[in-house]
Short mmCIF file of C-alpha atoms in Angstrom, two decimals:
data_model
loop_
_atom_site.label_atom_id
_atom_site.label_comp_id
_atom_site.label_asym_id
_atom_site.label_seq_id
_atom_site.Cartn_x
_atom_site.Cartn_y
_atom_site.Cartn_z
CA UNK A 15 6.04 0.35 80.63
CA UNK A 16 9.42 -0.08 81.50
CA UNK A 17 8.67 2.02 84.72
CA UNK A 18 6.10 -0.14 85.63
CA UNK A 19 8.11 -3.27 84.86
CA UNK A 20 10.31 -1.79 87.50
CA UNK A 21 8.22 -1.32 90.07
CA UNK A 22 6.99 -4.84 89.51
CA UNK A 23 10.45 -5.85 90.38
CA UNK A 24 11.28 -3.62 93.45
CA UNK A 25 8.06 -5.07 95.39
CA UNK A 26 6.40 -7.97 96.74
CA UNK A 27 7.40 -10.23 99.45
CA UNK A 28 10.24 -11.98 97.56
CA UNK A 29 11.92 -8.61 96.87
CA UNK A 30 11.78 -7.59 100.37
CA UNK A 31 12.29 -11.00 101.84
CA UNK A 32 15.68 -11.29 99.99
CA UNK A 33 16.91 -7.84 101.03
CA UNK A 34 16.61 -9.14 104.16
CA UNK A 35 18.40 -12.35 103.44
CA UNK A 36 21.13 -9.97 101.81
CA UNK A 37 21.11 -7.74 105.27
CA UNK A 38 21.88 -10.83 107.18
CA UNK A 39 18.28 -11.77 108.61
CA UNK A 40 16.18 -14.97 107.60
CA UNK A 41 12.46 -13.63 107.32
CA UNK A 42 9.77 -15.90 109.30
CA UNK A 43 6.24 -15.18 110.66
CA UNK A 44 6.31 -13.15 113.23
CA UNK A 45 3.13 -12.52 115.69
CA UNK A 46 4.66 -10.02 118.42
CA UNK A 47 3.49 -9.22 122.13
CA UNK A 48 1.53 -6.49 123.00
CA UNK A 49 3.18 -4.49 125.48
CA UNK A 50 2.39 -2.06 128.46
CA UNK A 51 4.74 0.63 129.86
CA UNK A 52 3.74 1.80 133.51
CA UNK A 53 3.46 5.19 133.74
CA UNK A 54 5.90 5.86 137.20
CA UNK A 55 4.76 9.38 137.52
CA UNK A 56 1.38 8.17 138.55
CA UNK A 57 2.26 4.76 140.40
CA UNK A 58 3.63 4.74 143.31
CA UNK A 59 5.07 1.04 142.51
CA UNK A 60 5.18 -0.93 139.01
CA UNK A 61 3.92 -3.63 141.48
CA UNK A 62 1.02 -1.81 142.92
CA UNK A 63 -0.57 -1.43 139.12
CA UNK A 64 0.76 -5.56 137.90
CA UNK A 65 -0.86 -6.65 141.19
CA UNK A 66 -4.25 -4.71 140.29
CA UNK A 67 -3.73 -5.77 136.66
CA UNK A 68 -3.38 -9.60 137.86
CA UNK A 69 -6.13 -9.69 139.86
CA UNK A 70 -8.46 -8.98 137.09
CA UNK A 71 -6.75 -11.99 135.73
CA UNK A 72 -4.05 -10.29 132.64
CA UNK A 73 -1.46 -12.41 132.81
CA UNK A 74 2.19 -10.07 132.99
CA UNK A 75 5.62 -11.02 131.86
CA UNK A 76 8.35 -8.27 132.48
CA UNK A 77 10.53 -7.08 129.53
CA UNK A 78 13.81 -7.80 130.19
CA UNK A 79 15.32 -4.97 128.66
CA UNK A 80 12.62 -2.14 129.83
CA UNK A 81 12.43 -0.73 132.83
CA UNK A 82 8.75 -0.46 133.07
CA UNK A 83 7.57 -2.39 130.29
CA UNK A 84 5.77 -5.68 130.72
CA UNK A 85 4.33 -7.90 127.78
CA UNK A 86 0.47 -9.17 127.85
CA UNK A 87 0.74 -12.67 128.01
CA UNK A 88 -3.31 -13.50 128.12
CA UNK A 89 -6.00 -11.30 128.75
CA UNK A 90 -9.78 -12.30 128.17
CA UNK A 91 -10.68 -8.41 127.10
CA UNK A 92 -8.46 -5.17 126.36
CA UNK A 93 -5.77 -3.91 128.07
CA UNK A 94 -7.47 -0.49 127.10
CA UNK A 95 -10.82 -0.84 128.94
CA UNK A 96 -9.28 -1.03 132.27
CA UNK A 97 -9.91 1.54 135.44
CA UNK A 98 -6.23 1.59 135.48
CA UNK A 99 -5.90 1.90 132.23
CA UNK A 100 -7.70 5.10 132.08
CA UNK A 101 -6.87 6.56 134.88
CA UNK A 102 -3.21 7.02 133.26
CA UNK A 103 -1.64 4.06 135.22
CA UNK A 104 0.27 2.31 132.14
CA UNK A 105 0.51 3.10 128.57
CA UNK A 106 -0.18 0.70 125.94
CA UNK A 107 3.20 0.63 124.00
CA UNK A 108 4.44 -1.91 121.64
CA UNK A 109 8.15 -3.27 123.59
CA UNK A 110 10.83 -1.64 120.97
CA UNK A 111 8.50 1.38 120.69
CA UNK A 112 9.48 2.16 124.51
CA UNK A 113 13.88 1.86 123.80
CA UNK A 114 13.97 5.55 122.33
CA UNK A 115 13.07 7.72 124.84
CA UNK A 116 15.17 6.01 127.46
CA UNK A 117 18.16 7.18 125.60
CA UNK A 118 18.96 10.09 126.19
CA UNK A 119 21.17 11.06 128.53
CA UNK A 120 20.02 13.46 131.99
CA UNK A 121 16.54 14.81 131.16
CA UNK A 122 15.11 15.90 133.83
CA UNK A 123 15.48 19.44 133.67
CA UNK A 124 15.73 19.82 129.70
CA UNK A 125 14.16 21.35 126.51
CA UNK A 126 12.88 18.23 124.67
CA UNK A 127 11.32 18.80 121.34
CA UNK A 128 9.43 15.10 120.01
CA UNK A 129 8.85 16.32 116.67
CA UNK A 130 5.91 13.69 115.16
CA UNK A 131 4.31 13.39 118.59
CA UNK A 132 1.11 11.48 117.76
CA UNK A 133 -0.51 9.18 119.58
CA UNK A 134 1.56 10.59 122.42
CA UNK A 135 3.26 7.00 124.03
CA UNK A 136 6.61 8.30 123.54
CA UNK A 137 5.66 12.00 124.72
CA UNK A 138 4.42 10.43 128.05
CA UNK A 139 6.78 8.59 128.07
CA UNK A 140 9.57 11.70 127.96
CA UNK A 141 7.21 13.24 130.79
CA UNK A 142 7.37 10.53 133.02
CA UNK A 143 11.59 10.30 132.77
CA UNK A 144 11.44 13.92 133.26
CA UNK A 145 9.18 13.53 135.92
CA UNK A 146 7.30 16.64 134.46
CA UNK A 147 9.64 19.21 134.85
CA UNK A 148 11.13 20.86 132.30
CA UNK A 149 9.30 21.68 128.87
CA UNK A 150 8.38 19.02 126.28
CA UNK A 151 6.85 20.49 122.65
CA UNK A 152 5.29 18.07 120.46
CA UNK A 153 4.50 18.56 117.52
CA UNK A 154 2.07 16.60 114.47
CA UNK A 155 0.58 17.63 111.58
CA UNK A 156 -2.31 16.45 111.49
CA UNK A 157 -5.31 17.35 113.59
CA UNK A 158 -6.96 14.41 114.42
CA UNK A 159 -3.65 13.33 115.52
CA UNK A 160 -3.17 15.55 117.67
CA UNK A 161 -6.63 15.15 119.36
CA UNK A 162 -5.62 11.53 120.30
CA UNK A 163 -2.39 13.31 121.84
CA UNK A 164 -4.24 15.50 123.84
CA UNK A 165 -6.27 12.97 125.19
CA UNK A 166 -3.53 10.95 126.18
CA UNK A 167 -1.72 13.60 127.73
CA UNK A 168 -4.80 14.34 130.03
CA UNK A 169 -5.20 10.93 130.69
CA UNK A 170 -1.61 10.39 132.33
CA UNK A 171 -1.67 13.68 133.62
CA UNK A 172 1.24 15.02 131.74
CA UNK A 173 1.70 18.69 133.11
CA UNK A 174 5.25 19.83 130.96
CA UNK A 175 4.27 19.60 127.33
CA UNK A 176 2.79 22.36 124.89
CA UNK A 177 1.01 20.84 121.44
CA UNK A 178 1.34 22.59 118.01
CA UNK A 179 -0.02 21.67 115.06
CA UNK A 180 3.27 21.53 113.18
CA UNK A 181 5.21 19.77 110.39
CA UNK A 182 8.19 18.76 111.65
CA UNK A 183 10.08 20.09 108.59
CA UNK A 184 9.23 23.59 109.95
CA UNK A 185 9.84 23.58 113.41
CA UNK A 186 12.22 26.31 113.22
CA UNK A 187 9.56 28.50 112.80
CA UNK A 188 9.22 27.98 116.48
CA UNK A 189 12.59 30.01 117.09
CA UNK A 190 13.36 27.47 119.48
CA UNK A 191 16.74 25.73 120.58
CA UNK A 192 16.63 22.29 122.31
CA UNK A 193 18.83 20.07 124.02
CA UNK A 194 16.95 16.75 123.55
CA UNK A 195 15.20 15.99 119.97
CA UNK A 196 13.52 13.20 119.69
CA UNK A 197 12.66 12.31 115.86
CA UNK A 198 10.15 9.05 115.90
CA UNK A 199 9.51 9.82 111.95
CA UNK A 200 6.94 8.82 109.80
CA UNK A 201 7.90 5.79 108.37
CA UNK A 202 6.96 2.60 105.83
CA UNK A 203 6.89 0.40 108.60
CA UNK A 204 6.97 -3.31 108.64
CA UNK A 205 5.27 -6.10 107.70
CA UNK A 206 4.81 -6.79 111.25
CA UNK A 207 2.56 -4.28 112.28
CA UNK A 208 0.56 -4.23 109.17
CA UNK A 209 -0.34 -7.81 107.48
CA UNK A 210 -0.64 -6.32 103.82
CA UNK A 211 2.59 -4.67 103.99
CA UNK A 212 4.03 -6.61 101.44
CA UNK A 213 1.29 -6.43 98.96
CA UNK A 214 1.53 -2.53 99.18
CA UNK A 215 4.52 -0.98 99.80
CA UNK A 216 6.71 -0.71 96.90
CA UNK A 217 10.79 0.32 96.89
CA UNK A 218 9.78 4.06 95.66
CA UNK A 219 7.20 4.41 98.57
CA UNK A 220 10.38 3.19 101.06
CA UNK A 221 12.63 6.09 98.67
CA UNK A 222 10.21 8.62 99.19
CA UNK A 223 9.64 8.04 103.26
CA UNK A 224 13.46 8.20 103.30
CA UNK A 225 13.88 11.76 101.57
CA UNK A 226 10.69 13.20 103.77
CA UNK A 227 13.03 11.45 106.74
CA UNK A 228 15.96 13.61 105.81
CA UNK A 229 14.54 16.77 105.75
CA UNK A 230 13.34 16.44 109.36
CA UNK A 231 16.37 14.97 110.06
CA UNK A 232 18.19 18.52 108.21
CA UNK A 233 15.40 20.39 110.65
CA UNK A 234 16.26 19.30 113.51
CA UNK A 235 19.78 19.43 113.53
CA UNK A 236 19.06 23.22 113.08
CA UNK A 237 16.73 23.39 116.04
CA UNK A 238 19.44 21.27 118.18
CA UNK A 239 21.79 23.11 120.63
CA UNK A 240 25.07 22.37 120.22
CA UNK A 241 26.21 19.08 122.28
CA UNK A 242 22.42 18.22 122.05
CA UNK A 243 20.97 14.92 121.47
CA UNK A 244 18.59 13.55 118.68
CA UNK A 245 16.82 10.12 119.15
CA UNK A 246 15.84 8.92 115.86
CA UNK A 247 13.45 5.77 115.23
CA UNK A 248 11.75 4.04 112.62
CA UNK A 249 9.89 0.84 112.70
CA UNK A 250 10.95 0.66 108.47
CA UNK A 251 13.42 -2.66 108.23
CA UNK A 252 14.61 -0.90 105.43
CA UNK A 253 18.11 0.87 105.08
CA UNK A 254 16.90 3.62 103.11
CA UNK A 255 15.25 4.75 106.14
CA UNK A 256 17.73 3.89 108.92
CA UNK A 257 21.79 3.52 108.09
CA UNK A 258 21.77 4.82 104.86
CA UNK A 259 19.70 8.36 106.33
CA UNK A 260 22.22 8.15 109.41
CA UNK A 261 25.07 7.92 106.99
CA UNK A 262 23.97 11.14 105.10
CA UNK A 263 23.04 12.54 108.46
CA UNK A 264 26.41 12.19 109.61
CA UNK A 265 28.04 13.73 106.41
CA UNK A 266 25.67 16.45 105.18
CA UNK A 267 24.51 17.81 109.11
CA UNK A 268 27.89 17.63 111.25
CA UNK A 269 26.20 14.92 113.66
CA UNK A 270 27.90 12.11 115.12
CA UNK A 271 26.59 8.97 116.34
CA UNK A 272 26.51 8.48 119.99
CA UNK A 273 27.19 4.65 121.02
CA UNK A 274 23.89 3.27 122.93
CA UNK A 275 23.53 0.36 124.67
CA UNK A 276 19.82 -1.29 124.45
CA UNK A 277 18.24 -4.16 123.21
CA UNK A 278 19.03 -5.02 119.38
CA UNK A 279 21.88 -5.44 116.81
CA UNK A 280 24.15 -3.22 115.64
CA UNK A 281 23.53 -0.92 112.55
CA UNK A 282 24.63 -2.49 109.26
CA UNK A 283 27.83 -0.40 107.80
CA UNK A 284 27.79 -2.13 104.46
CA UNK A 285 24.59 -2.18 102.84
CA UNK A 286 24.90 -4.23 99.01
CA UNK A 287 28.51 -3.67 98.91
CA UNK A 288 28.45 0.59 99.65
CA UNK A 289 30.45 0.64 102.99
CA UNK A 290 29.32 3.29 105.50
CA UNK A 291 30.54 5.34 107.80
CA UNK A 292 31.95 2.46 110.87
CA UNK A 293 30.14 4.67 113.33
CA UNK A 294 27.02 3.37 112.20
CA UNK A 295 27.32 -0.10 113.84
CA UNK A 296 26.56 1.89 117.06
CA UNK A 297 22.92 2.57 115.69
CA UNK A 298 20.73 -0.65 116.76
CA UNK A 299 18.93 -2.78 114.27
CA UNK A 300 15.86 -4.61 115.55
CA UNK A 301 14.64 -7.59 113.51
CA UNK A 302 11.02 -8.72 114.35
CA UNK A 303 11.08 -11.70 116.84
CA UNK A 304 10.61 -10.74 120.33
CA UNK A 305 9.24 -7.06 119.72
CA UNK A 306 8.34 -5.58 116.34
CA UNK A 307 10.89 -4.55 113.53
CA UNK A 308 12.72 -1.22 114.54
CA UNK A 309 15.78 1.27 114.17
CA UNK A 310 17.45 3.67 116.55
CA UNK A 311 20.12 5.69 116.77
CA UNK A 312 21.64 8.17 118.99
CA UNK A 313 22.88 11.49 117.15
CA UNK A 314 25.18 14.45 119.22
CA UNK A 315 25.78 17.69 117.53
CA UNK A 316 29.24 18.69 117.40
CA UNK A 317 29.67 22.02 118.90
CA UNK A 318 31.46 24.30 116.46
CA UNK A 319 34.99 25.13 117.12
CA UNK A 320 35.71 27.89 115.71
CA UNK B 152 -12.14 31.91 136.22
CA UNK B 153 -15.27 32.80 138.70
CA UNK B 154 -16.75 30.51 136.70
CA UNK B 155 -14.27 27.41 137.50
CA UNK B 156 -13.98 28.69 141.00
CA UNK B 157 -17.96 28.50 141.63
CA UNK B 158 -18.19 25.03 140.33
CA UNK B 159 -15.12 24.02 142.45
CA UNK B 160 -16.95 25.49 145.54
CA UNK B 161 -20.04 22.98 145.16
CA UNK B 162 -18.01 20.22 146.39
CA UNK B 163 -17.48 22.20 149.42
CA UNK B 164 -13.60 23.40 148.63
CA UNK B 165 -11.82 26.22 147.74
CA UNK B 166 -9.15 26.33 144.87
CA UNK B 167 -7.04 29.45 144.11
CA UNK B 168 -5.46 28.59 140.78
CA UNK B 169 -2.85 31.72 139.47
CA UNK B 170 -4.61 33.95 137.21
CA UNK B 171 -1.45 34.18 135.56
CA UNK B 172 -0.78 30.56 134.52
CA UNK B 173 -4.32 30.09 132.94
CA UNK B 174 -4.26 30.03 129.15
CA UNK B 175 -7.51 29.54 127.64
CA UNK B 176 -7.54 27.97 123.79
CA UNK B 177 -11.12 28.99 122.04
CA UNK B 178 -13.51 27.53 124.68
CA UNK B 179 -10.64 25.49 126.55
CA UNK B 180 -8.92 26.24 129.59
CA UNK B 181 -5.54 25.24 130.53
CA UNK B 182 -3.09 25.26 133.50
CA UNK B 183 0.82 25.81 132.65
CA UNK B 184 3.67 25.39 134.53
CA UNK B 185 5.95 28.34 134.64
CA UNK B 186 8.46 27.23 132.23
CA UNK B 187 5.29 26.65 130.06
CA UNK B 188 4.11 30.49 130.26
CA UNK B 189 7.26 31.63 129.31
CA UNK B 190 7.61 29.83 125.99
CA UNK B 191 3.86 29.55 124.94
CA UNK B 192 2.47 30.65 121.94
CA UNK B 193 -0.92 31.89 120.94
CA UNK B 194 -1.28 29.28 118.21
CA UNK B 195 -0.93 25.93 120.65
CA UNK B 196 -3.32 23.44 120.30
CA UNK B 197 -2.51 21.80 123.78
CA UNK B 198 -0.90 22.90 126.98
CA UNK B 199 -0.16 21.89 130.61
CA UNK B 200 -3.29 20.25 132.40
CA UNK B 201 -6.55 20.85 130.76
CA UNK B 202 -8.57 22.04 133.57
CA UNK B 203 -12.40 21.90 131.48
CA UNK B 204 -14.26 23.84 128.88
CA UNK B 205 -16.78 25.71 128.79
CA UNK B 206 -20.07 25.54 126.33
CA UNK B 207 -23.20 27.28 126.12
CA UNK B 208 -22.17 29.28 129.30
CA UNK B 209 -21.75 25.94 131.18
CA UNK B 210 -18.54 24.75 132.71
CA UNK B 211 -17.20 21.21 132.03
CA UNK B 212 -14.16 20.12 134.17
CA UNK B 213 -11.13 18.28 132.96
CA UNK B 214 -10.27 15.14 134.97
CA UNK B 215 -7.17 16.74 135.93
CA UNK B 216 -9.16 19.37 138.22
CA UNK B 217 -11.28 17.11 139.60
CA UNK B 218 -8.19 15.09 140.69
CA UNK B 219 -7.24 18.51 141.97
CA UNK B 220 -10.10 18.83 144.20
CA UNK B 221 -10.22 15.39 145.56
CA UNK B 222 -6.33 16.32 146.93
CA UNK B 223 -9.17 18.63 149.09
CA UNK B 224 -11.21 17.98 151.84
CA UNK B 225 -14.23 18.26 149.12
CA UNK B 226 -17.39 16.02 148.98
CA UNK B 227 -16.39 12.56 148.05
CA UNK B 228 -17.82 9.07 148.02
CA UNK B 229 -15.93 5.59 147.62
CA UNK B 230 -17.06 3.07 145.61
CA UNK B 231 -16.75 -0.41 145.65
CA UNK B 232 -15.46 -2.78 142.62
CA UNK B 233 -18.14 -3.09 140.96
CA UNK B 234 -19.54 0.48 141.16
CA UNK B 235 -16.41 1.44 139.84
CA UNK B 236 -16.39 -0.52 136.76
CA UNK B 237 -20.24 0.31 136.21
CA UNK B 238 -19.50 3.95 137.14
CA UNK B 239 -16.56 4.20 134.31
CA UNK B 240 -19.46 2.90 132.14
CA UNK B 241 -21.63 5.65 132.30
CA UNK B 242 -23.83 4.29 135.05
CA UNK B 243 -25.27 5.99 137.39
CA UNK B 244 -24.58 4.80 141.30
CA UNK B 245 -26.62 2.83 143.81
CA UNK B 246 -26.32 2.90 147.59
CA UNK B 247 -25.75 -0.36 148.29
CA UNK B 248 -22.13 0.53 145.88
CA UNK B 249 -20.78 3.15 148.40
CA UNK B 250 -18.48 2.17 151.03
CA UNK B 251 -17.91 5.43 152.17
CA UNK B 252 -19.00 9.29 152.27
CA UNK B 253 -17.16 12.03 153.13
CA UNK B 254 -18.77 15.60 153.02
CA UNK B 255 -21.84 17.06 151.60
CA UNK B 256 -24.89 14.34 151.84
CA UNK B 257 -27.33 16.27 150.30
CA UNK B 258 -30.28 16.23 147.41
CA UNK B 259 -28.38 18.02 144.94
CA UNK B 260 -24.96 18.35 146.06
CA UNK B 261 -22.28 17.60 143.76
CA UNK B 262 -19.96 14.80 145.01
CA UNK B 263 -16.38 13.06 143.70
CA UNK B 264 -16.48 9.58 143.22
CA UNK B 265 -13.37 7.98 144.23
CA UNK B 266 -12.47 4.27 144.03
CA UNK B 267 -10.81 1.85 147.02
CA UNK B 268 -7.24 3.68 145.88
CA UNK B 269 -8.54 6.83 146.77
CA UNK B 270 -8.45 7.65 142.84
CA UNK B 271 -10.66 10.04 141.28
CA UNK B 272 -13.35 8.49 138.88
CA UNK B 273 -15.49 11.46 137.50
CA UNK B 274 -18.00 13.21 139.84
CA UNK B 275 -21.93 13.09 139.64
CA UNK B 276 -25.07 14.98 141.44
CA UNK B 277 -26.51 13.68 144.41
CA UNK B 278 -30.10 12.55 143.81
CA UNK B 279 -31.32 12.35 147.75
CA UNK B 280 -30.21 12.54 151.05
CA UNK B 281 -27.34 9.75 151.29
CA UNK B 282 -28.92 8.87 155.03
CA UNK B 283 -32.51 8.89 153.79
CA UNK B 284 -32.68 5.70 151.85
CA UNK B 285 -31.47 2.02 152.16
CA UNK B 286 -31.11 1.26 148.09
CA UNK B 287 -32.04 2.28 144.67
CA UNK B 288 -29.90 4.93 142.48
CA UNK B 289 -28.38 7.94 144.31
CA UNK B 290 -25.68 9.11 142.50
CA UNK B 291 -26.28 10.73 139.13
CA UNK B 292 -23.30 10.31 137.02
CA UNK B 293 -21.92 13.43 135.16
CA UNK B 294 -18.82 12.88 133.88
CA UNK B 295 -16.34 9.45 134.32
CA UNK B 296 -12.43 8.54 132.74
CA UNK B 297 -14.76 6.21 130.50
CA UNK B 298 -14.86 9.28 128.82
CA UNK B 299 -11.33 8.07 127.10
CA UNK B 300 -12.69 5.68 125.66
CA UNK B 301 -15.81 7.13 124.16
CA UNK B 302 -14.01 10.09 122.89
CA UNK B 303 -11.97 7.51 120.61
CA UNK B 304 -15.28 6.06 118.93
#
């Protein structure tokens, strides 16, 4: 009883909507864009595809903080039932989902492990700023997952990447070092990208993503070479999941946090009065406005001394 | 391989793809890169460019290959527009749709179908000699990118 009187009082919009208020942010309605990223390995130009895209009359805003990412401004029918569409042209990516993989630093050349892979946007993504040379593995858990991978890995003609069917939490089975890691984890997302969010998810669900987030964050600092990179992204607004993970992160798995400079706010180093590690204010902190709700941060191993 | 190599050669080109760097996955074929080979394991589920599968003894290419063989001199036709969406649809093509043929014009020739940006759509059969009639449907569609979307459903 008194367990469920609990959980009554760690849900619901008004419990999440003042964590918010207490994190700074003023909740409100949010309907974001859908967004495109141009695949550059395939086109020549970004303006060769927008011109063929505005000609069959999809009106195309550019993303001021992407590189190849453009927002949908009006189109009378899907931006997924195009010719250009499927012959691996552009991606359909939401705008913050396309920050991560532009963060690392020099990856042309590199051993890139993107650890839960499915659908694939970010792992063609890592291809095309690689410009498919060196290795990519991706890795899901799930099968049918990985089927819509695959398929979008033919259709933009990614050549660099290997599949397995993996949990993340296990990828040193792989006996595998990498330079470049990045972790886009499971998450409890946001009430942006899912209109019942608030009627379902409860504070344990948001505790529970967050301990499944650690251990891949504990794997993958043992798969990462030293003065490698990790990438990790949610699209959770809550600090469970994002500065209080990073905070552990930096304290249980000897990883620092690497300043980046993207779109977003900076990582919140006191969350209800427990002060965390200053560092963290380098993470950014999306709210939903512009793009969906999201989290990244940019983690270095420190190469052992001794 | 012979078997990817003889339906490569009925578009009228020759492709010599390294023995070496084919993997093949149950009924699956893939191409890998040599950084690829080194690191592979027998347990992938995906690898490289998927290059077709084969079932019931038949071949099926990936759109990958064909995109390799259109980089050929190989049988090809351009379509316009409209052919192009229909064609992604799972149409099959008329004459008055083609703009342009280069290589084999024959009744039962296989043929890539390539749109105004000299992208590859999918590939179909010829259904009669490309000089021998004015309109109706010529092109028998065999495989399209459409097939993206399907595969989702």
């Amino acid at each position: 009883m008194i367990n469920l009187l609990i959980l009554l009082l760690m849900s619901g919009k008004n419990f999440f909507v003042c964590r918010y208020e207490k994190m700074g942010w003023n909740y409100e309605g949010v309907k974001p864009k859908q967004g495109i990223r141009i695949n550059s390995m395939n086109a020549k130009r970004d303006d060769d595809v927008t011109k063929r895209l505005q000609s069959l009359g999809i009106k195309l805003e550019k993303i001021p903080f992407l590189q190849n990412g453009y927002w949908i401004r009006r189109s009378e029918f899907s931006v997924g039932a195009t010719s250009e569409y499927l012959l691996g042209l552009y991606s359909i990516q939401k705008a913050a989902a396309q920050i991560p993989a532009t963060l690392f630093t020099k990856l042309s050349d590199k051993f890139v492990l993107d650890a839960c892979a499915a659908p694939g946007g970010k792992t063609v993504q890592l291809a095309n700023l690689m410009q498919n040379m060196g290795v990519i593995v991706a890795l899901d858990i799930k099968r049918r997952r990985l089927i819509a991978l695959s398929n979008h890995l033919e259709r933009c003609r990614v050549e660099n990447t290997i599949v397995y069917q993996m949990d993340a939490r296990k990828a040193s089975g792989l006996r595998m070092k990498f330079d470049r890691i990045l972790l886009d984890v499971p998450c409890s997302g946001n009430f942006v990208i899912d209109e019942g969010w608030f009627k379902k998810r409860t504070l344990e669900d948001v505790e529970r993503n967050a301990k499944l987030q650690r251990e891949i964050l504990m794997e993958a600092a043992k798969v990462l070479k030293d003065d490698g990179e990790i990438v990790y992204a949610t699209c959770s607004l809550e600090p469970e999941e994002n500065e209080l993970n990073i905070d552990w992160a930096i304290k249980a798995l000897n990883l620092k946090v690497k300043k980046i400079n993207c779109y977003g706010e900076k990582g919140l180093t006191n969350i209800s009065g427990m002060q965390l590690d200053n560092s963290i204010e380098f993470c950014r902190r999306i709210w939903p406005g512009q793009t969906q709700g999201f989290f990244i941060c940019k983690l270095v191993k420190r190469a052992c001394t001794r | 391989m012979r078997f990817i190599e003889d339906f490569v050669s009925r578009f009228q080109v020759r492709i010599s793809l390294d023995k070496n760097l084919v993997v093949k996955k149950q009924n699956r074929y893939f191409l890998l890169i040599e950084d690829l080979k080194r690191l592979i394991s027998d347990d992938f589920f995906y690898a490289g460019t998927y290059i077709g599968k084969t079932k019931k003894g038949k071949f099926f290419p990936g759109f990958n290959l064909l995109r390799m063989i259109a980089k050929k001199k190989a049988s090809k036709i351009v379509v316009d527009k409209k052919t192009e969406w229909l064609f992604i649809c799972g149409r099959d093509i008329f004459k008055q749709g083609i703009m342009q043929v280069t290589g084999s014009r024959r009744k039962g020739d296989y043929t890539l179908i390539m749109n105004q940006h000299g992208e590859c759509l999918g590939f179909g059969k010829i259904l009669c000699h490309l000089d021998g009639v004015k309109d109706g449907v010529v092109i028998k569609n065999i495989s399209d990118v459409g097939d993206f979307l399907r595969r989702e459903k």
